[in-house]
Coordinates of C-alpha atoms and ligand atoms in Angstrom, one line a residue:
X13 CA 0.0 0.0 0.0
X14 CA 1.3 3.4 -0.8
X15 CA 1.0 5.9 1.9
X16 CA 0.4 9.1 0.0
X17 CA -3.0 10.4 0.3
X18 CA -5.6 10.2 -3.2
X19 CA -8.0 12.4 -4.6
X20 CA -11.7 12.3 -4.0
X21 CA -14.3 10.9 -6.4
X22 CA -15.6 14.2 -6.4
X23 CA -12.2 16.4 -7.0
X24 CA -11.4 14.0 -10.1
X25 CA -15.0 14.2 -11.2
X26 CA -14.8 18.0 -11.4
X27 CA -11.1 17.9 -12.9
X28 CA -12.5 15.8 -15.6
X29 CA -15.6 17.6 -15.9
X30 CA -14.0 21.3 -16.4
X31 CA -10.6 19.5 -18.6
X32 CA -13.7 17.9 -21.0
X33 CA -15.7 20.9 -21.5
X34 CA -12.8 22.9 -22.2
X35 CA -11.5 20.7 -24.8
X36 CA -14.7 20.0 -26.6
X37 CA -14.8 24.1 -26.7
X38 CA -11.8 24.0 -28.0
X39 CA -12.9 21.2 -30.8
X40 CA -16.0 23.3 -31.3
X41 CA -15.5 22.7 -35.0
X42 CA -15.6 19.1 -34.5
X43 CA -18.7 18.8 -32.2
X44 CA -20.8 21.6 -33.8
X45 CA -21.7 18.8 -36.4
X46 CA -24.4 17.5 -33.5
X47 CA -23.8 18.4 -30.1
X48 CA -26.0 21.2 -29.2
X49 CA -24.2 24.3 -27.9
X50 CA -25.3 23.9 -24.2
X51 CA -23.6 20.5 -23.8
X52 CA -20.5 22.0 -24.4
X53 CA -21.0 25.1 -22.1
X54 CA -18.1 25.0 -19.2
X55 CA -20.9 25.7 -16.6
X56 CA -22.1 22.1 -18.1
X57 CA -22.9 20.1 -14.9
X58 CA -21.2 17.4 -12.9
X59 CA -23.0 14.3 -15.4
X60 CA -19.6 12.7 -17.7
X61 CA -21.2 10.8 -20.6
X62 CA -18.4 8.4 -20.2
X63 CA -18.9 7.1 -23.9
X64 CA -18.4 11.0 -25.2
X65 CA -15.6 10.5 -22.7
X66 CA -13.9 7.9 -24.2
X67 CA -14.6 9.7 -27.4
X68 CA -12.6 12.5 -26.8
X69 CA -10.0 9.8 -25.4
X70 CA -10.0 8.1 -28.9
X71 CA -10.1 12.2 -30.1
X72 CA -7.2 13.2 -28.3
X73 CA -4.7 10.2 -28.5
X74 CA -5.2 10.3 -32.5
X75 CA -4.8 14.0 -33.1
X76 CA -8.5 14.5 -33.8
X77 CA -8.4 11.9 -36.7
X78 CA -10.9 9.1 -37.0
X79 CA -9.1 6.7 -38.5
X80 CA -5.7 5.6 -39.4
X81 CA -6.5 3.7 -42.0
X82 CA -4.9 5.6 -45.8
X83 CA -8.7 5.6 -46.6
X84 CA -9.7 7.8 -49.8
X85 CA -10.7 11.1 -49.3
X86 CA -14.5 10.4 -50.6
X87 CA -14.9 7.1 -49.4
X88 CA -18.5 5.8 -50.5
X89 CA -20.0 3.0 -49.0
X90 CA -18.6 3.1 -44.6
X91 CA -19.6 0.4 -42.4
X92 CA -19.2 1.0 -38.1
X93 CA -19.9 -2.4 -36.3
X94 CA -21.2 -2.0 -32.9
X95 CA -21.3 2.1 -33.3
X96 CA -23.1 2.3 -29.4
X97 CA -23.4 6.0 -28.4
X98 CA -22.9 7.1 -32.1
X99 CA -20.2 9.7 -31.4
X100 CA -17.8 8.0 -34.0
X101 CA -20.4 7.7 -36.6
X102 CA -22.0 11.5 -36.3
X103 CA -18.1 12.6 -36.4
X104 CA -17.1 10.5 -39.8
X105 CA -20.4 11.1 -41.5
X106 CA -20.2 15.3 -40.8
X107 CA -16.3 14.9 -42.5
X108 CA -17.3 12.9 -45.4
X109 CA -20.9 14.0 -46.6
X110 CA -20.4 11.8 -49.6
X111 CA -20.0 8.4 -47.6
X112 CA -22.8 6.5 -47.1
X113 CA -22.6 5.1 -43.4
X114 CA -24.3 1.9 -41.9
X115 CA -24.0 1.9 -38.4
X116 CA -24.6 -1.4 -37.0
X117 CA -25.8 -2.7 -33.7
X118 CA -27.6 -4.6 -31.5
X119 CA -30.0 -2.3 -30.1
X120 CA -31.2 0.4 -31.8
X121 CA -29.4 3.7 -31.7
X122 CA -31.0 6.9 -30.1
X123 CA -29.4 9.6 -32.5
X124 CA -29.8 13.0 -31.2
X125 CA -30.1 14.7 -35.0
X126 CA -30.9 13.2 -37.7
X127 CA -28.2 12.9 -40.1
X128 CA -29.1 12.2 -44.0
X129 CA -26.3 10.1 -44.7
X130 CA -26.0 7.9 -41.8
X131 CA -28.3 4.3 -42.1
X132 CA -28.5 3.1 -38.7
X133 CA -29.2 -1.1 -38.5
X134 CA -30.2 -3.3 -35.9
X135 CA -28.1 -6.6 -36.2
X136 CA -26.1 -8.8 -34.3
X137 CA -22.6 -8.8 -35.9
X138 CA -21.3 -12.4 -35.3
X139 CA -25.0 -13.1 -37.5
X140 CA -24.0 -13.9 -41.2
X141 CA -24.1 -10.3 -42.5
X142 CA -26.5 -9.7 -45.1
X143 CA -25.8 -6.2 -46.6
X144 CA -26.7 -6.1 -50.3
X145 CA -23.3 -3.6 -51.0
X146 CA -19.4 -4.1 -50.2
X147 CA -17.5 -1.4 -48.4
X148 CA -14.4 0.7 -49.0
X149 CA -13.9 1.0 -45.1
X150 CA -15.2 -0.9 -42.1
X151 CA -14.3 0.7 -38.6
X152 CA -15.1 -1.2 -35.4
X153 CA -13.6 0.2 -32.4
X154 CA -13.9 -0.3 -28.3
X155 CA -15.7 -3.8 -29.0
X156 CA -13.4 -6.6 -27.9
X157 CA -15.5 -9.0 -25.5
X158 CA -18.8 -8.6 -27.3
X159 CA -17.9 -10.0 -31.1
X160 CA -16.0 -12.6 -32.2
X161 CA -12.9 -11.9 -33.9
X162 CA -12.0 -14.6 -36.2
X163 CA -15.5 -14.4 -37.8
X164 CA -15.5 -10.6 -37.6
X165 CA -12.3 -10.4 -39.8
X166 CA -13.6 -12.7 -41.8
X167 CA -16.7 -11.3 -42.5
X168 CA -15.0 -7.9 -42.7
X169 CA -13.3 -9.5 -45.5
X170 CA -15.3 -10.9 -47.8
X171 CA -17.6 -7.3 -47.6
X172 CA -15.1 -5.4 -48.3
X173 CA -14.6 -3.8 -51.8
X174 CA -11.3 -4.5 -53.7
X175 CA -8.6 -2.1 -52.4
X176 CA -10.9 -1.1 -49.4
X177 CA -9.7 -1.4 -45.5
X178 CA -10.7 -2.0 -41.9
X179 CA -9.8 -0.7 -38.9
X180 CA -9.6 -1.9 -35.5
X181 CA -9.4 0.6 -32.5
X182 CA -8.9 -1.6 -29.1
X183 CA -7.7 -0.9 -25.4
X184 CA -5.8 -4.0 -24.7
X185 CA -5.1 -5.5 -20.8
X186 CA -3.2 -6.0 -19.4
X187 CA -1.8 -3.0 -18.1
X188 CA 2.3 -2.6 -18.1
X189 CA 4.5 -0.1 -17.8
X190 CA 8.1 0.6 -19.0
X191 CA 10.2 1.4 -16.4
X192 CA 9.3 -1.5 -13.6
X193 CA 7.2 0.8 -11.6
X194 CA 4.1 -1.6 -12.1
X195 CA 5.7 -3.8 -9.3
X196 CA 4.6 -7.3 -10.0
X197 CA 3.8 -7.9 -6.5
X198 CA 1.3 -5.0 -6.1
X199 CA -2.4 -5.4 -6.0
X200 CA -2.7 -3.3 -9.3
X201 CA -0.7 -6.1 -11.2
X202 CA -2.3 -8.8 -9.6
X203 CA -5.8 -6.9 -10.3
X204 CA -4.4 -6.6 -14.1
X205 CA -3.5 -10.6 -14.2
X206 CA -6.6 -11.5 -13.0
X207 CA -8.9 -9.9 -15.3
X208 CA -6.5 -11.5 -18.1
X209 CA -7.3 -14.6 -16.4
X210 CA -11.0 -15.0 -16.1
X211 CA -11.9 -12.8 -19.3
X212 CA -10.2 -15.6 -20.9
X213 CA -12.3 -18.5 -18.5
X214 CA -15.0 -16.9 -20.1
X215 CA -13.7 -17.3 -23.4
X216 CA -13.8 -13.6 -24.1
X217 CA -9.8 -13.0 -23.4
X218 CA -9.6 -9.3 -22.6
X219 CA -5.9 -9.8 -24.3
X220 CA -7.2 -10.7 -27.6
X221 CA -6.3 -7.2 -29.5
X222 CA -2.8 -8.0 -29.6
X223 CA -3.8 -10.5 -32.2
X224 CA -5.8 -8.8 -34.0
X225 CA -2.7 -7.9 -36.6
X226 CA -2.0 -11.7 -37.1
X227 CA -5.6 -13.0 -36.7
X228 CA -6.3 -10.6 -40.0
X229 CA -3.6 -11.9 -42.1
X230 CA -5.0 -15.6 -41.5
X231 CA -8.3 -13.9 -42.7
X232 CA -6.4 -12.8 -45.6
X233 CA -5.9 -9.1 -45.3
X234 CA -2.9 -7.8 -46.9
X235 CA -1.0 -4.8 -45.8
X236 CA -1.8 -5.1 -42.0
X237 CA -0.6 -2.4 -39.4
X238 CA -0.7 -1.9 -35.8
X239 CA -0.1 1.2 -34.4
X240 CA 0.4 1.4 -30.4
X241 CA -1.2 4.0 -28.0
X242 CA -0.8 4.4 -24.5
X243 CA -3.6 5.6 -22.1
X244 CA -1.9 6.3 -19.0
X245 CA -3.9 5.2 -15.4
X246 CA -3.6 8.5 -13.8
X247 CA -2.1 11.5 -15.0
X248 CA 1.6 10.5 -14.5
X249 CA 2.9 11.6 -17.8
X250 CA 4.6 15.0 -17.7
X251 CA 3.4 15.7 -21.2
X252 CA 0.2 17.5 -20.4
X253 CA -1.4 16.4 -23.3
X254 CA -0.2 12.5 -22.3
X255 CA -1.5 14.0 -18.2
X256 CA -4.9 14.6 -19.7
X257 CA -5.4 11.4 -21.1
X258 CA -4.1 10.1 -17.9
X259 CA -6.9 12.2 -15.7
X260 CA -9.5 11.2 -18.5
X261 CA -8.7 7.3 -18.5
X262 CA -8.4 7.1 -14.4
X263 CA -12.2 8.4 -14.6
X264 CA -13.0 6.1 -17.3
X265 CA -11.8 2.7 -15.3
X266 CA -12.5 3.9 -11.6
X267 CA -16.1 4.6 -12.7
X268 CA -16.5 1.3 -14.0
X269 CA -13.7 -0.6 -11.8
X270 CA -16.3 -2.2 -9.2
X271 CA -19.2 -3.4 -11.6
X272 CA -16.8 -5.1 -14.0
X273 CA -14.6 -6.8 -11.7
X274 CA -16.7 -8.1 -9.8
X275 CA -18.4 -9.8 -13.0
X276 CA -15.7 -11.3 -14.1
X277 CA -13.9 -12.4 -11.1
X278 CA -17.3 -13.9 -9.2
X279 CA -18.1 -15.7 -12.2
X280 CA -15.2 -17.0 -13.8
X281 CA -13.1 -17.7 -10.7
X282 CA -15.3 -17.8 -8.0
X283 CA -14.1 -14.8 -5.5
X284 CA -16.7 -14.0 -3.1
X285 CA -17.8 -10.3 -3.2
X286 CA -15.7 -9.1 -0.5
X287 CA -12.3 -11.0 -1.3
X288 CA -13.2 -8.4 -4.5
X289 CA -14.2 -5.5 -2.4
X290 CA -10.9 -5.8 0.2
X291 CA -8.6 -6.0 -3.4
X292 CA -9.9 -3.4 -4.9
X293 CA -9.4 -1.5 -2.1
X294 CA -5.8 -1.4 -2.5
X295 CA -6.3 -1.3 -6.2
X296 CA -8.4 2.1 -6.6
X297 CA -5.1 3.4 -4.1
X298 CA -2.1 2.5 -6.5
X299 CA -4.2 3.0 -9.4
X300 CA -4.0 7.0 -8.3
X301 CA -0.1 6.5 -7.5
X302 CA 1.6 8.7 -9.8
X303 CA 4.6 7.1 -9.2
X304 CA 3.4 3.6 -10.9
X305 CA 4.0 4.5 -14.8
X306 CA 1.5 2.1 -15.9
X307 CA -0.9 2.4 -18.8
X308 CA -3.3 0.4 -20.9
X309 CA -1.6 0.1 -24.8
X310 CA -4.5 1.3 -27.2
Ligands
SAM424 C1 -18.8 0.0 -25.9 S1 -20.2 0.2 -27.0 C2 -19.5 0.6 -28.5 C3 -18.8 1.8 -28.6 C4 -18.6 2.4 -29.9 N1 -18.2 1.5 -31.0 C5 -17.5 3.5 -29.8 O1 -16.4 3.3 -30.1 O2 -17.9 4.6 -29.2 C6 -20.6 -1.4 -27.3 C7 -21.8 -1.6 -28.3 O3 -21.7 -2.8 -28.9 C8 -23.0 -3.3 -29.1 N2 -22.9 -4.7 -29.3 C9 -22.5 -5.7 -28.4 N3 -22.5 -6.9 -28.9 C10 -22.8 -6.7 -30.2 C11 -23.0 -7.6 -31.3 N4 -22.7 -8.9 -31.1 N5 -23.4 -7.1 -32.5 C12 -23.7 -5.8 -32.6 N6 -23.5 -4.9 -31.6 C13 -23.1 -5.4 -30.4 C14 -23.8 -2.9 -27.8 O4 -25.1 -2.8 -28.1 C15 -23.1 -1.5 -27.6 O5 -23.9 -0.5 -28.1

């Protein structure tokens, strides 16, 4: 346990809060396409949408762009698997009026302004997929543990137009960091392991994006990339723009940290609720350590 004293739900709350709203004021140009202009106001209240959140994560760590893929400029026919909250999709479709986006997903979206060139579908993507065009790009991005890979890429493939490309963007556990300060006896490792461990009991392995690059060359892409990111745990980095993703991130798992824990260690390797409760106790602690120089690779 580290002896230095952390911040309050409430103080890293706000500091998220004010850092968001300043920086989607800042990216005016970028929201104006469908936010509307009070949700961007810096008197905007204590409620973090954590998907815009993540968002502005994806926003931020790729300088504003969408994707990395060399995509045309006018791409046509755009598919987003999974969209969710459909920050992603409002944001491509406003750049490229001339695409015609499907945004795919189990439930049906709840778009706040309607857009003329986005389709929104309800499917279930590890369903044969049934679309009557093929695609230049295909994104799919923050979906790891819901679809199934293999027959995602595969998929992917085969409705893909020739020359066309698809993107993955993935947060990958476990954490690690660089310079030994994630000490491999701490709770924060052991926390990290774990979720490695029964994600993959549950045969959803939570480590699977580091695959991804030779899972889509058995599919038969050509030309595959990875690119690494780093989303710091707490705002470590001296870099502020590396410190805001940092803040951003430590909101984005402590919200979160209880509820999917205790899933996946009560079910996949039978811990009792409290053997979770006292861990992550000494978890939430070291994750706020700004001496441990740990982040999750993007
Ligand atoms: C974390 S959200 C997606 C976030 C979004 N892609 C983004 O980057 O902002 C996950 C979404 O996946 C959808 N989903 C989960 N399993 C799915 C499946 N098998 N087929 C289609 N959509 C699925 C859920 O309904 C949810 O909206």
């Amino acid at each position: 346990m580290c002896e230095k004293e952390y911040t309050a739900w409430e103080d890293i709350t706000k500091s998220v809060t004010l850092s968001l709203n300043k920086y989607l004021e800042q990216n005016r140009r970028v929201r104006g396409a469908y936010k509307d202009e009070e949700q961007t106001s810096a008197d905007d209240g204590m409620k973090i949408d954590r998907l815009e959140l993540q968002h502005q994560l994806f926003h931020i760590t790729l300088d504003g762009k969408l994707h990395l893929a060399p995509i045309a400029e006018n791409p046509r026919d755009v598919l987003d698997i999974a969209t969710g909250d459909p920050n992603w999709v409002f944001d491509f479709a406003a750049r490229h009026p001339s695409a015609s986006v499907v945004a795919n997903d189990l439930s049906p979206a709840r778009p706040k302004r309607a857009t003329p060139n986005i389709v929104f579908q309800v499917g279930e993507a590890n369903e044969t997929w049934t679309y009557s065009q093929r695609f230049d790009y295909i994104h799919c991005r923050q979906n790891h543990r819901r679809i199934e890979e293999h027959r995602l890429f595969e998929q992917g493939l085969k409705f893909l137009k020739p020359g066309g490309w698809m993107e993955m963007q993935e947060l990958c556990n476990p954490i690690v960091s660089d310079d030994g300060t994630l000490a491999e006896d701490s709770s924060l490792a052991k926390w990290a392991k774990l979720l490695v461990e029964a994600s993959a009991k549950l045969k959803r392995p939570a480590d699977n994006p580091r695959n991804y690059a030779s899972w889509m060359q058995e599919a038969g892409f050509t030309n595959v990339q990875t690119v690494v990111h780093k989303w710091p745990i707490n705002p470590w980095p001296e870099d502020e723009r590396e410190k805001l993703k940092g803040l951003w991130n430590l909101y984005n798992v402590l919200e979160r940290l209880e509820k999917f824990t205790t899933a996946l260690l009560t079910k996949a390797l039978g811990w009792g609720r409290e053997e979770v409760h006292a861990l992550l106790v000494d978890v939430r602690a070291e994750m706020q350590n700004e001496d441990v120089h740990a982040y999750f690779p993007v």
